[in-house]
N, CA, C and O atoms as CSV, one atom per row, in Angstrom:
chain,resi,resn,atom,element,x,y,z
A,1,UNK,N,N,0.852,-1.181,0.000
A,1,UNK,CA,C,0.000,0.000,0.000
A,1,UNK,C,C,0.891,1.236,0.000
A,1,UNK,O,O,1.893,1.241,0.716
A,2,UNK,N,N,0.501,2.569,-0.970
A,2,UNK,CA,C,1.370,3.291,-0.955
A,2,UNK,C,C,0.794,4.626,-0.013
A,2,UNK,O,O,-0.415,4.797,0.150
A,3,UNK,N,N,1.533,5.277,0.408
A,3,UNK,CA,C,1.399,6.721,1.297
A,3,UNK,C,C,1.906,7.764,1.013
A,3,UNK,O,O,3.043,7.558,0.588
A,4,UNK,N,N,1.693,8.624,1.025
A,4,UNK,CA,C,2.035,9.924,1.019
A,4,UNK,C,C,2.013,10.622,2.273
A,4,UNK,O,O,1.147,10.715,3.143
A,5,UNK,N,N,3.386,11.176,2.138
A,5,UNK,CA,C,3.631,11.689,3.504
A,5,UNK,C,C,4.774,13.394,2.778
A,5,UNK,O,O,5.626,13.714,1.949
A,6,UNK,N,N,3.754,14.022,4.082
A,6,UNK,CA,C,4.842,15.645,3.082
A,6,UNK,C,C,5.298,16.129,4.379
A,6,UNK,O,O,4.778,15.909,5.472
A,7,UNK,N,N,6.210,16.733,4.149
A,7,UNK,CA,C,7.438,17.145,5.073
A,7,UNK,C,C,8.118,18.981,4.313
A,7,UNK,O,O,8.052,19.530,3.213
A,8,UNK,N,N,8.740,19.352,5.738
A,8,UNK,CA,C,9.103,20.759,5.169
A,8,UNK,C,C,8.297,21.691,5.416
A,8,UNK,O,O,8.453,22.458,4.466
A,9,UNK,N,N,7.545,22.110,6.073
A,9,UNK,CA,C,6.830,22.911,6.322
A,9,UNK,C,C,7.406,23.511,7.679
A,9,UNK,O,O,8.134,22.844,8.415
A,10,UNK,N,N,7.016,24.855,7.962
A,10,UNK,CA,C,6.972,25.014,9.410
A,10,UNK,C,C,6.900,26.890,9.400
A,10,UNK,O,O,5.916,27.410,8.874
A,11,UNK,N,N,7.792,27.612,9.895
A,11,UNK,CA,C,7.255,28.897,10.415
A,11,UNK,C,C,8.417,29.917,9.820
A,11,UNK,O,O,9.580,29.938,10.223
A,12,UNK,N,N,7.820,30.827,8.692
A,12,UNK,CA,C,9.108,31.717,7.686
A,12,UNK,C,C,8.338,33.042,8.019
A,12,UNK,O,O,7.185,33.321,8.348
A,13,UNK,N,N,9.604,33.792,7.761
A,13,UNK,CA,C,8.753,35.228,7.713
A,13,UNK,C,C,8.628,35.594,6.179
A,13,UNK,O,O,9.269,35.006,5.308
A,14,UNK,N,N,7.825,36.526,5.959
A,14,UNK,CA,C,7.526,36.986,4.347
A,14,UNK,C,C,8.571,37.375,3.887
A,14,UNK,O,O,9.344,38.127,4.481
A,15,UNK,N,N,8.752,36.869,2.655
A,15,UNK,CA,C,9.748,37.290,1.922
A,15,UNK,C,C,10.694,36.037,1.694
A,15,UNK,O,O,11.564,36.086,0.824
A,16,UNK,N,N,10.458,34.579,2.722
A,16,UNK,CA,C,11.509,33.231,3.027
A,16,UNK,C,C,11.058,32.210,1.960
A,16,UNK,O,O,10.096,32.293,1.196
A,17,UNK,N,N,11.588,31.640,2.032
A,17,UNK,CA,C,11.530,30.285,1.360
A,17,UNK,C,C,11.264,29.321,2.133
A,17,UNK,O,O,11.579,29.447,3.317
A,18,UNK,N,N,10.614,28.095,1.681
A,18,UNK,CA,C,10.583,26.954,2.324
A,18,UNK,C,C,10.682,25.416,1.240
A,18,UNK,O,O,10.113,25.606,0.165
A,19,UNK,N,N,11.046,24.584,1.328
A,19,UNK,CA,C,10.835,23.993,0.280
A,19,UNK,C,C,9.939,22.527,1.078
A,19,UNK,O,O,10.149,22.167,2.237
A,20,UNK,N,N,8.960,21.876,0.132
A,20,UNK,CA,C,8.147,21.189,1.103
A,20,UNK,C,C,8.361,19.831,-0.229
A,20,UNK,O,O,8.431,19.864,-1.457
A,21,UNK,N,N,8.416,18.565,0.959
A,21,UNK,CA,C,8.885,17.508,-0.001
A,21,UNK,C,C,7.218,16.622,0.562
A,21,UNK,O,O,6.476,16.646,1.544
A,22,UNK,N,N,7.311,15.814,-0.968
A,22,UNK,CA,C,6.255,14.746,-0.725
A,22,UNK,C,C,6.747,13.332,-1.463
A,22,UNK,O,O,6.830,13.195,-2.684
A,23,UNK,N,N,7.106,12.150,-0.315
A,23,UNK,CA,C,7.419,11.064,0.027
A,23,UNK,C,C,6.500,9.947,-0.478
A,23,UNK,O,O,5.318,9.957,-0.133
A,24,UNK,N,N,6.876,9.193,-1.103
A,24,UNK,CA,C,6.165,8.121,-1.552
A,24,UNK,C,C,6.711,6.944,-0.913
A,24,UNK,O,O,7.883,6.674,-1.172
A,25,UNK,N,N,5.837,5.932,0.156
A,25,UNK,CA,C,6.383,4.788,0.716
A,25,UNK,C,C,5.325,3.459,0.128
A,25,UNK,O,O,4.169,3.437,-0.294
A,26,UNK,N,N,6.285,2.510,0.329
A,26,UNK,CA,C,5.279,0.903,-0.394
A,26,UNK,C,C,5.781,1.142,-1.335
A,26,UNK,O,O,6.736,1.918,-1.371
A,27,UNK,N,N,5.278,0.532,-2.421
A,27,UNK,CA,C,4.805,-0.564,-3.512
A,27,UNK,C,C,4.947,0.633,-4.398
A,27,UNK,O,O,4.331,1.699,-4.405
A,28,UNK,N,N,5.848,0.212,-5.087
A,28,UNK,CA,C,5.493,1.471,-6.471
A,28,UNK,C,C,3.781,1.444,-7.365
A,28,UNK,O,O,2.976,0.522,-7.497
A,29,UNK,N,N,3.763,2.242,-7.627
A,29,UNK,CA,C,2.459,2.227,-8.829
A,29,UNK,C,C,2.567,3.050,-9.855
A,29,UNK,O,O,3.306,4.034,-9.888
A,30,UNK,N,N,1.604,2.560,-11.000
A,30,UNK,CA,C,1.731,3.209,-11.926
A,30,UNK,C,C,1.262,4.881,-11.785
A,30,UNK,O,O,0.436,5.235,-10.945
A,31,UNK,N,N,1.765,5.606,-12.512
A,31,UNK,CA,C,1.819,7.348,-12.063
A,31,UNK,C,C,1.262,8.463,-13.051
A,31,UNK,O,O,2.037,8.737,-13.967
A,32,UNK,N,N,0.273,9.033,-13.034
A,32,UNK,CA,C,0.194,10.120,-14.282
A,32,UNK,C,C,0.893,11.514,-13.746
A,32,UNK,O,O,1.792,12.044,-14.399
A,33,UNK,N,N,0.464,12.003,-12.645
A,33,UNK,CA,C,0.663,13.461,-11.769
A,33,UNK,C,C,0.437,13.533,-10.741
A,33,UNK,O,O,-0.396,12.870,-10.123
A,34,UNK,N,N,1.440,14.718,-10.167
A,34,UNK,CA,C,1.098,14.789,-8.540
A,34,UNK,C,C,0.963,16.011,-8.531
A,34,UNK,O,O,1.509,16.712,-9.382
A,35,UNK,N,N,0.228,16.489,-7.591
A,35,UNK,CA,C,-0.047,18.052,-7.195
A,35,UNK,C,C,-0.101,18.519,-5.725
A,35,UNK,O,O,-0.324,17.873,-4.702
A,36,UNK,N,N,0.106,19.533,-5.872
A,36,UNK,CA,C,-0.087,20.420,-4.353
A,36,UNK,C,C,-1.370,21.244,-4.091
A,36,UNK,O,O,-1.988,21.994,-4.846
A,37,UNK,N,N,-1.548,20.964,-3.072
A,37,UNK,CA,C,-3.234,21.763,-2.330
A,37,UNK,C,C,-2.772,22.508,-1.172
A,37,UNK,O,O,-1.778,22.299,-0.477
A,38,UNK,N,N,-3.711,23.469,-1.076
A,38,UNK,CA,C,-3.306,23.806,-0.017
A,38,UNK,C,C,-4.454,24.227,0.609
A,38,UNK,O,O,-5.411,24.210,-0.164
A,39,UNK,N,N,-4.772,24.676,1.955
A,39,UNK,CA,C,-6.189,24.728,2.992
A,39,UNK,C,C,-5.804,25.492,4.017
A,39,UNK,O,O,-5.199,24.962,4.949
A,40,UNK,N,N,-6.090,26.888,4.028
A,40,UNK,CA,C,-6.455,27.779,5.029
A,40,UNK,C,C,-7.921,27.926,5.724
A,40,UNK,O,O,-9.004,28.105,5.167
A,41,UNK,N,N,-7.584,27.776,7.314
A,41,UNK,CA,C,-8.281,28.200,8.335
A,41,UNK,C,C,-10.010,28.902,7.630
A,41,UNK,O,O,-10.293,30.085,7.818
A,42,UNK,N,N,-10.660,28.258,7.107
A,42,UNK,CA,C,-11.855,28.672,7.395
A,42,UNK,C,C,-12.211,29.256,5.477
A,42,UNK,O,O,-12.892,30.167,5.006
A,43,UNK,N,N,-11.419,28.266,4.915
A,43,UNK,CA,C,-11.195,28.814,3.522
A,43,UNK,C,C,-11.582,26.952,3.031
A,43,UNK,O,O,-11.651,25.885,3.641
A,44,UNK,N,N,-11.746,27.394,1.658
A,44,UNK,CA,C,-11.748,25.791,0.821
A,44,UNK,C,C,-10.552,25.647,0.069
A,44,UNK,O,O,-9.923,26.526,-0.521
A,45,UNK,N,N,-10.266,24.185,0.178
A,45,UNK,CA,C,-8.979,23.860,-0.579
A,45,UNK,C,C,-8.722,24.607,-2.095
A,45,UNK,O,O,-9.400,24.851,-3.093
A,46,UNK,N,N,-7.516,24.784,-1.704
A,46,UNK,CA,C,-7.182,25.480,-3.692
A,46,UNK,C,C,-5.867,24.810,-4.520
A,46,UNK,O,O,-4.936,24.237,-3.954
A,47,UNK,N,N,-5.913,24.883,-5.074
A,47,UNK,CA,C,-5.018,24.232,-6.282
A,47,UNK,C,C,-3.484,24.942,-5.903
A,47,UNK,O,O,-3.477,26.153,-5.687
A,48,UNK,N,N,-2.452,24.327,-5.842
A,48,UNK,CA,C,-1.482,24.988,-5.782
A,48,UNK,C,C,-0.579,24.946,-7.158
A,48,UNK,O,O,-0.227,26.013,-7.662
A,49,UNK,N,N,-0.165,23.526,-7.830
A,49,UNK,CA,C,1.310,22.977,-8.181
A,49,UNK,C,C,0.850,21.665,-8.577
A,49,UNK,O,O,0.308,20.874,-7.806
A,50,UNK,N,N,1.094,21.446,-9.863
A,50,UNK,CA,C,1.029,19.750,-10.372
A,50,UNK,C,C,1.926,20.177,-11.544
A,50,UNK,O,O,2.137,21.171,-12.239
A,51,UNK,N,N,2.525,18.357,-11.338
A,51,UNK,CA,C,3.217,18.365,-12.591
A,51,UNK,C,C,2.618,16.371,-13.440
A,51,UNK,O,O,2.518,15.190,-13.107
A,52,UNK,N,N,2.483,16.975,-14.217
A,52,UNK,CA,C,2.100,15.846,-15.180
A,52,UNK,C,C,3.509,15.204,-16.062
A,52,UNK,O,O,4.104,15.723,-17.006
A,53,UNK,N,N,3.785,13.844,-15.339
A,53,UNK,CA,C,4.826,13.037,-15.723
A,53,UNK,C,C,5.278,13.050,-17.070
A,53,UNK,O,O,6.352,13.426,-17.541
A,54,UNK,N,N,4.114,12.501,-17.685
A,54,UNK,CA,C,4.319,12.426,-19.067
A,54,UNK,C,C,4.366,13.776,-19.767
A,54,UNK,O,O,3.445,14.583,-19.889
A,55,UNK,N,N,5.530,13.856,-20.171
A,55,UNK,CA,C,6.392,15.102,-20.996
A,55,UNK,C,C,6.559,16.352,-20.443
A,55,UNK,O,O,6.681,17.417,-21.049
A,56,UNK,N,N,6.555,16.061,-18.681
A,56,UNK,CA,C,6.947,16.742,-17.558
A,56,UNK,C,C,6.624,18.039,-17.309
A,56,UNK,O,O,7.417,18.782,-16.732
A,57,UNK,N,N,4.970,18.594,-17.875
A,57,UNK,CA,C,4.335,19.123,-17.412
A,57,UNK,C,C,3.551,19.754,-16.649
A,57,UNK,O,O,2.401,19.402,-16.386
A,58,UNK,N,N,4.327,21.114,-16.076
A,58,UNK,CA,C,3.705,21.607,-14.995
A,58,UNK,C,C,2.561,22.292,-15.226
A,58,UNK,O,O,1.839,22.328,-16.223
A,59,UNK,N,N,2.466,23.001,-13.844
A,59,UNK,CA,C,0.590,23.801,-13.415
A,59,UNK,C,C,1.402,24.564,-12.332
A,59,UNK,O,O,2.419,24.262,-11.707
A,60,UNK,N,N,0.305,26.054,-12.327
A,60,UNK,CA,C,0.327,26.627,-11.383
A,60,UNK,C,C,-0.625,27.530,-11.150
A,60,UNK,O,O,-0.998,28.145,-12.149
A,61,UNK,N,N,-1.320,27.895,-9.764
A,61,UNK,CA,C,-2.583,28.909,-9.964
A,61,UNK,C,C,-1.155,30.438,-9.852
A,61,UNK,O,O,0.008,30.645,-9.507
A,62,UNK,N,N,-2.535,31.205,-10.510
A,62,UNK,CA,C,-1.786,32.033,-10.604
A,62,UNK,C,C,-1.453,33.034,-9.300
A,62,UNK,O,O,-1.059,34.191,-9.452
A,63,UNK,N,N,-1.588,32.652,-8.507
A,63,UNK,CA,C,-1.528,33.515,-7.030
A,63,UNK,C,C,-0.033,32.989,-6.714
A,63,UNK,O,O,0.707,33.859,-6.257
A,64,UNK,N,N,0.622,31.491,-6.913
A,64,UNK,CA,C,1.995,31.371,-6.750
A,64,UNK,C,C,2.636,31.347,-8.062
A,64,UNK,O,O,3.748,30.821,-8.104
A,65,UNK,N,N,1.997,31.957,-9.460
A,65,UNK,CA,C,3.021,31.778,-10.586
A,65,UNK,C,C,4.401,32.325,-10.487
A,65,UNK,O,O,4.331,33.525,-10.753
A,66,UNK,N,N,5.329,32.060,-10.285
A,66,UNK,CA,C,6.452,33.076,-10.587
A,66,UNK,C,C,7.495,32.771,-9.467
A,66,UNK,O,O,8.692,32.777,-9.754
A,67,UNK,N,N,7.099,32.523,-8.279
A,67,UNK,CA,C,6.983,32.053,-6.800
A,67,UNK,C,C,7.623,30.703,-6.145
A,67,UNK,O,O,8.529,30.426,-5.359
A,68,UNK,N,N,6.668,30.042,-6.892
A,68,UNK,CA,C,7.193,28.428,-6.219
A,68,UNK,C,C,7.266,27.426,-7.921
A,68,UNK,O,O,6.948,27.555,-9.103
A,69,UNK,N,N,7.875,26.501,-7.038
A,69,UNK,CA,C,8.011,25.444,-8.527
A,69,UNK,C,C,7.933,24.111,-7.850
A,69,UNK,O,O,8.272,23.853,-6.695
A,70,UNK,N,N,7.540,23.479,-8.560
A,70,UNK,CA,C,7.299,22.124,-8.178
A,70,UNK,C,C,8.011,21.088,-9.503
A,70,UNK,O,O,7.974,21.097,-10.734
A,71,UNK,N,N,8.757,20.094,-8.255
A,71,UNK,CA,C,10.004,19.278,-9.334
A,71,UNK,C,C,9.792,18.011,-9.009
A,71,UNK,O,O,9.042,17.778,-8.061
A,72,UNK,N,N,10.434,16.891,-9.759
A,72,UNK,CA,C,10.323,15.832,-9.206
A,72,UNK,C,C,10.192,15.178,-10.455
A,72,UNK,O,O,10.171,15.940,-11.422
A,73,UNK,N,N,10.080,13.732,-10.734
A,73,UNK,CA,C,10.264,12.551,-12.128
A,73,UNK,C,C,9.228,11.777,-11.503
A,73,UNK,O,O,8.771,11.798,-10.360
A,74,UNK,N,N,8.945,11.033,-12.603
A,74,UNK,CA,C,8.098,9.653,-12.368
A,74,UNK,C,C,9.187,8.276,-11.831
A,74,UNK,O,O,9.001,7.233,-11.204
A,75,UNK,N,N,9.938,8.702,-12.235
A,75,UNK,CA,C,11.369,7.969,-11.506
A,75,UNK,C,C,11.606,7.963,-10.166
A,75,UNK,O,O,12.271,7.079,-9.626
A,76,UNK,N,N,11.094,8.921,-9.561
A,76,UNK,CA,C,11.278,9.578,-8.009
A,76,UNK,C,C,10.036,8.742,-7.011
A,76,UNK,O,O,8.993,8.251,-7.443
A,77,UNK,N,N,10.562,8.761,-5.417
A,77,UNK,CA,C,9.472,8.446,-4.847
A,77,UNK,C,C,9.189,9.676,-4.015
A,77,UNK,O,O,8.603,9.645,-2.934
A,78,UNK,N,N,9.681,10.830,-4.645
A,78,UNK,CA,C,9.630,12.606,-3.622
A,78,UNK,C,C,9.176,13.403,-5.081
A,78,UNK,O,O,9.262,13.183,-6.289
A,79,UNK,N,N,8.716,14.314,-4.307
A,79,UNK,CA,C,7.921,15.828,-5.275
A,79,UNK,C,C,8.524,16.502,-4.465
A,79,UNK,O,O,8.862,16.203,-3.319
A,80,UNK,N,N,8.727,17.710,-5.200
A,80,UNK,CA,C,8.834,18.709,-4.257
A,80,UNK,C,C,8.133,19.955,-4.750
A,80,UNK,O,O,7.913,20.135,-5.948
A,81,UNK,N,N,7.844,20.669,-3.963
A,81,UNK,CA,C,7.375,22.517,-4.081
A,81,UNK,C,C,8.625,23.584,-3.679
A,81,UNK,O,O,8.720,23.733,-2.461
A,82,UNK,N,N,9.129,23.981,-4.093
A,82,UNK,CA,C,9.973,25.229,-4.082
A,82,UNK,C,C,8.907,26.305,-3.634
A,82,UNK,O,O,7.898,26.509,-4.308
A,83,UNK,N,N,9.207,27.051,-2.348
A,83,UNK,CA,C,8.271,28.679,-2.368
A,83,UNK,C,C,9.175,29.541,-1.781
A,83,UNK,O,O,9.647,29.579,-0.644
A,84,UNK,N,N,9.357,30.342,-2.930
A,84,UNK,CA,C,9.935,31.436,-2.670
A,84,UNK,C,C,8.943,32.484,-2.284
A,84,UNK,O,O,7.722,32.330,-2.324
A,85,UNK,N,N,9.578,33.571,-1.903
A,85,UNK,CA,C,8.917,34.672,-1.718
A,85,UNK,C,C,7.476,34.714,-1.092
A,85,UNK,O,O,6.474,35.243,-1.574
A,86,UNK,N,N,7.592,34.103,-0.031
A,86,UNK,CA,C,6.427,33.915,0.877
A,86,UNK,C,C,5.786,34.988,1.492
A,86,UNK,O,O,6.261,35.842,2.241
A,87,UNK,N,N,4.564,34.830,1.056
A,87,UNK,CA,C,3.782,35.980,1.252
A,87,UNK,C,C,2.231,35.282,2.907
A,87,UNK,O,O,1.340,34.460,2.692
A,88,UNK,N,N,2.409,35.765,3.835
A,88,UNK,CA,C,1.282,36.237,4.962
A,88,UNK,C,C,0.219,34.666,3.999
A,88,UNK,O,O,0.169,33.478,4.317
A,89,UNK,N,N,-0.410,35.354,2.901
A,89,UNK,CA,C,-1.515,34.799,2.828
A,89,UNK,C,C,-1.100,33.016,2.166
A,89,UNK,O,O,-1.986,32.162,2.159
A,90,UNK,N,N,0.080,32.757,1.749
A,90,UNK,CA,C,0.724,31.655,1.393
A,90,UNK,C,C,0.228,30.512,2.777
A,90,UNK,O,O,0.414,29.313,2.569
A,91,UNK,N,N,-0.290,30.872,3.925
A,91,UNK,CA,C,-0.013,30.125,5.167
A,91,UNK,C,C,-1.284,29.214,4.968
A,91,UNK,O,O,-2.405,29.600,4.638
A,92,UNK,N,N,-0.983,28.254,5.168
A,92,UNK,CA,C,-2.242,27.173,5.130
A,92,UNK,C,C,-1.430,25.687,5.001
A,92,UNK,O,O,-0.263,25.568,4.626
A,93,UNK,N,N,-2.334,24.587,5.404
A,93,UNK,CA,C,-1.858,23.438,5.556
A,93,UNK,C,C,-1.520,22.573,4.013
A,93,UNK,O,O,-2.434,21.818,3.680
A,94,UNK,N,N,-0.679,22.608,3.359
A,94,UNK,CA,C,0.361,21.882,2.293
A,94,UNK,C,C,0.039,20.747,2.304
A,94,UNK,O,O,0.475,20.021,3.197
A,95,UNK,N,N,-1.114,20.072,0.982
A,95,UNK,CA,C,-1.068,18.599,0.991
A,95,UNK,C,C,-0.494,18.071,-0.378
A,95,UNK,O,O,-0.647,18.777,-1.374
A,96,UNK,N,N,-0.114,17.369,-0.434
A,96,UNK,CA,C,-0.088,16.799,-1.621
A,96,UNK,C,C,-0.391,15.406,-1.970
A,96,UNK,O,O,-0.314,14.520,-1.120
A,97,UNK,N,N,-0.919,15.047,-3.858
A,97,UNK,CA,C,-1.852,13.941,-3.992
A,97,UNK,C,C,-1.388,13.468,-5.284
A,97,UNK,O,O,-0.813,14.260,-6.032
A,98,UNK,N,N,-1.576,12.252,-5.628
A,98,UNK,CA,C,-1.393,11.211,-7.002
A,98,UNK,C,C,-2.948,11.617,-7.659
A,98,UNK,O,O,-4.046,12.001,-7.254
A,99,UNK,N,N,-2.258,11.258,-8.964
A,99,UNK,CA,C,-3.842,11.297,-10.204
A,99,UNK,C,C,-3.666,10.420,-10.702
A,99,UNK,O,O,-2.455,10.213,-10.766
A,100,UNK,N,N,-4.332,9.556,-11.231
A,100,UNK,CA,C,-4.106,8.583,-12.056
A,100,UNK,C,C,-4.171,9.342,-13.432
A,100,UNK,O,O,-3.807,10.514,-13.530
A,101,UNK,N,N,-4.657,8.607,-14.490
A,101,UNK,CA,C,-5.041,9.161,-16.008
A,101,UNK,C,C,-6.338,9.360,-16.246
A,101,UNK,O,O,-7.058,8.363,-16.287
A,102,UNK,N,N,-6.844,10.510,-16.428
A,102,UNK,CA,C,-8.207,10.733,-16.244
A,102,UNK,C,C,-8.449,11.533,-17.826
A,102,UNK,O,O,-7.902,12.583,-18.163
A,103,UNK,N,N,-9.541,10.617,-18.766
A,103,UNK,CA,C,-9.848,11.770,-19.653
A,103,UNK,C,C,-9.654,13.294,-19.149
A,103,UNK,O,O,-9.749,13.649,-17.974
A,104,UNK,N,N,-9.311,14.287,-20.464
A,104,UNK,CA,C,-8.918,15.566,-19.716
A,104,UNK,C,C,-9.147,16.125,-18.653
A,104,UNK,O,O,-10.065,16.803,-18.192
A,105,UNK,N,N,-7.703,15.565,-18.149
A,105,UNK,CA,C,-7.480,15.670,-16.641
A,105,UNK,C,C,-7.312,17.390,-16.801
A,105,UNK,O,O,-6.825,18.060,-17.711
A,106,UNK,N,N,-8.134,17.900,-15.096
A,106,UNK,CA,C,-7.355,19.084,-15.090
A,106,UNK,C,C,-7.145,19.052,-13.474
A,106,UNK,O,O,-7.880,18.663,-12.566
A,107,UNK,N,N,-5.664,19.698,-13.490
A,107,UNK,CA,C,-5.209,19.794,-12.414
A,107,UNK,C,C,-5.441,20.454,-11.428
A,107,UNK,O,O,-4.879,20.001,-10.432
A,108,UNK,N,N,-6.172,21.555,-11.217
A,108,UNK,CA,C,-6.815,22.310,-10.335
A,108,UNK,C,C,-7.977,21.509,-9.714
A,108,UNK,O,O,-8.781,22.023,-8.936
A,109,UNK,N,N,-8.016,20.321,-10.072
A,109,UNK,CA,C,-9.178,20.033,-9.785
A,109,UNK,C,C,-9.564,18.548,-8.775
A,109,UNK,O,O,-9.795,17.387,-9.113
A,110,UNK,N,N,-9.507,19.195,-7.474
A,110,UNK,CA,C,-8.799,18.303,-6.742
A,110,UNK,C,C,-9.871,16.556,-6.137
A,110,UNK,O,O,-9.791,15.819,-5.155
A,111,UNK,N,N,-10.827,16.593,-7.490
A,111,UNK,CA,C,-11.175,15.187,-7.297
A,111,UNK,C,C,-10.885,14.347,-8.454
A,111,UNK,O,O,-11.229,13.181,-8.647
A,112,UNK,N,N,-10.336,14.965,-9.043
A,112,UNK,CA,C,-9.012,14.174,-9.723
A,112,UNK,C,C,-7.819,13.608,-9.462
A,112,UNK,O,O,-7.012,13.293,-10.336
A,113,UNK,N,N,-7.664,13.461,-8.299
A,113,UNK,CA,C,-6.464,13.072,-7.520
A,113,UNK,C,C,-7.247,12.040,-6.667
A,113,UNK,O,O,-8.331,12.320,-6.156
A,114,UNK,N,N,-6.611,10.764,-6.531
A,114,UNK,CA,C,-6.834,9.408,-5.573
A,114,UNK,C,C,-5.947,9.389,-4.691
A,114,UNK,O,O,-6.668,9.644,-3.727
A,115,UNK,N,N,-5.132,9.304,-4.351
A,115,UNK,CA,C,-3.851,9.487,-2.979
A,115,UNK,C,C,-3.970,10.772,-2.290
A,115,UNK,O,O,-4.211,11.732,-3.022
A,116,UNK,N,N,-3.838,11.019,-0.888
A,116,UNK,CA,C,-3.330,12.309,-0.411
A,116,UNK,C,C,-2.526,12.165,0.642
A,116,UNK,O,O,-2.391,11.001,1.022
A,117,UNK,N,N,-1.875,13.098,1.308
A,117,UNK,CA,C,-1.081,12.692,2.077
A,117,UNK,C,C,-1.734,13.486,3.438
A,117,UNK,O,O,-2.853,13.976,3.283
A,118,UNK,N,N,-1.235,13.595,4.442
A,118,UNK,CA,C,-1.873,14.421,5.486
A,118,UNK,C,C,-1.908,15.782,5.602
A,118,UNK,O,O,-2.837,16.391,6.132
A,119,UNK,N,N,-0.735,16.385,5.034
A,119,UNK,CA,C,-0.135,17.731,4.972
A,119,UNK,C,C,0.806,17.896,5.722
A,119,UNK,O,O,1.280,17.051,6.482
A,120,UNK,N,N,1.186,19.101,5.559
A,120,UNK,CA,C,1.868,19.999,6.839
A,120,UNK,C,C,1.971,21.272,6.818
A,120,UNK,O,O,2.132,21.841,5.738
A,121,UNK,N,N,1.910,21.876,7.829
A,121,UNK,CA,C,2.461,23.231,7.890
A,121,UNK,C,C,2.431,24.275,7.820
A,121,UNK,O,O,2.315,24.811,8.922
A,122,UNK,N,N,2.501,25.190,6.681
A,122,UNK,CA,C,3.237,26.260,6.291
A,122,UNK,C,C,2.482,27.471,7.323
A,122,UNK,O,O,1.367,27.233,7.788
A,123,UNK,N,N,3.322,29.013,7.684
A,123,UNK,CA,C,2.790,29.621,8.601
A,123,UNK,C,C,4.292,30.688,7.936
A,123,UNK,O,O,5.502,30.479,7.850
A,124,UNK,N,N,3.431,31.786,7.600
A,124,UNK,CA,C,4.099,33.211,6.800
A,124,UNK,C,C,3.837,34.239,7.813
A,124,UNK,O,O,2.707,34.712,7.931
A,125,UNK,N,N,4.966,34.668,8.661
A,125,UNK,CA,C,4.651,35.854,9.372
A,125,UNK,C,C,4.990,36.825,9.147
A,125,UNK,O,O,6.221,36.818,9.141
A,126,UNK,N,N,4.421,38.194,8.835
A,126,UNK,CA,C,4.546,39.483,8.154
A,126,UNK,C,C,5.339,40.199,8.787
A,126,UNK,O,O,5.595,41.336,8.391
């Protein structure tokens, strides 16, 4: 059975970086994309960061375009998110999730994703 587990998170002031990794344990499986979510306090989940394996295609909403990057292979059992330039409203709990192959998949769209991991973290103080 496989898990997702994300790590890297914790407490930056605006303007820091953090880089947040997501861990794949068990059994390999077959892979289309992984993405990042994220969930503030009294807010609904939003799309952060996916990258689509095949021909290593990323995503990004545009509130972190420019900002963070998200890396990682289908080769890998880690993703990662790069965030630079952390901004106050960046703070919310960091999950990340597997997609399988979904007729036009879109990545923002987070019931398109079957795996998640628990989260962690993130906390931007101004």
């Amino acid at each position: 059975q496989v898990r997702l587990e994300e790590s890297g998170g914790g407490l930056v002031q605006a303007g820091g970086s953090l880089r947040l990794s997501c861990a794949a344990s068990g059994r390999a499986f077959s892979r289309y994309a992984m993405g990042w979510f994220r969930q503030a306090p009294g807010k609904e989940r939003e799309f952060v960061a996916a990258v689509r394996w095949s021909g290593y295609v990323t995503y990004y909403a545009d509130s972190v375009k420019g900002r963070f990057t998200i890396s990682g292979d289908n080769a890998k059992n880690t993703v990662y998110l790069q965030m630079n330039i952390l901004k106050p409203e960046d703070t919310a709990v960091y999950s990340c999730a597997h997609a399988t192959f979904r007729p036009n998949w879109s990545p923002q769209d987070s019931r398109q994703y079957n795996l998640w991991g628990l989260g962690t973290q993130v906390t931007v103080s101004s």
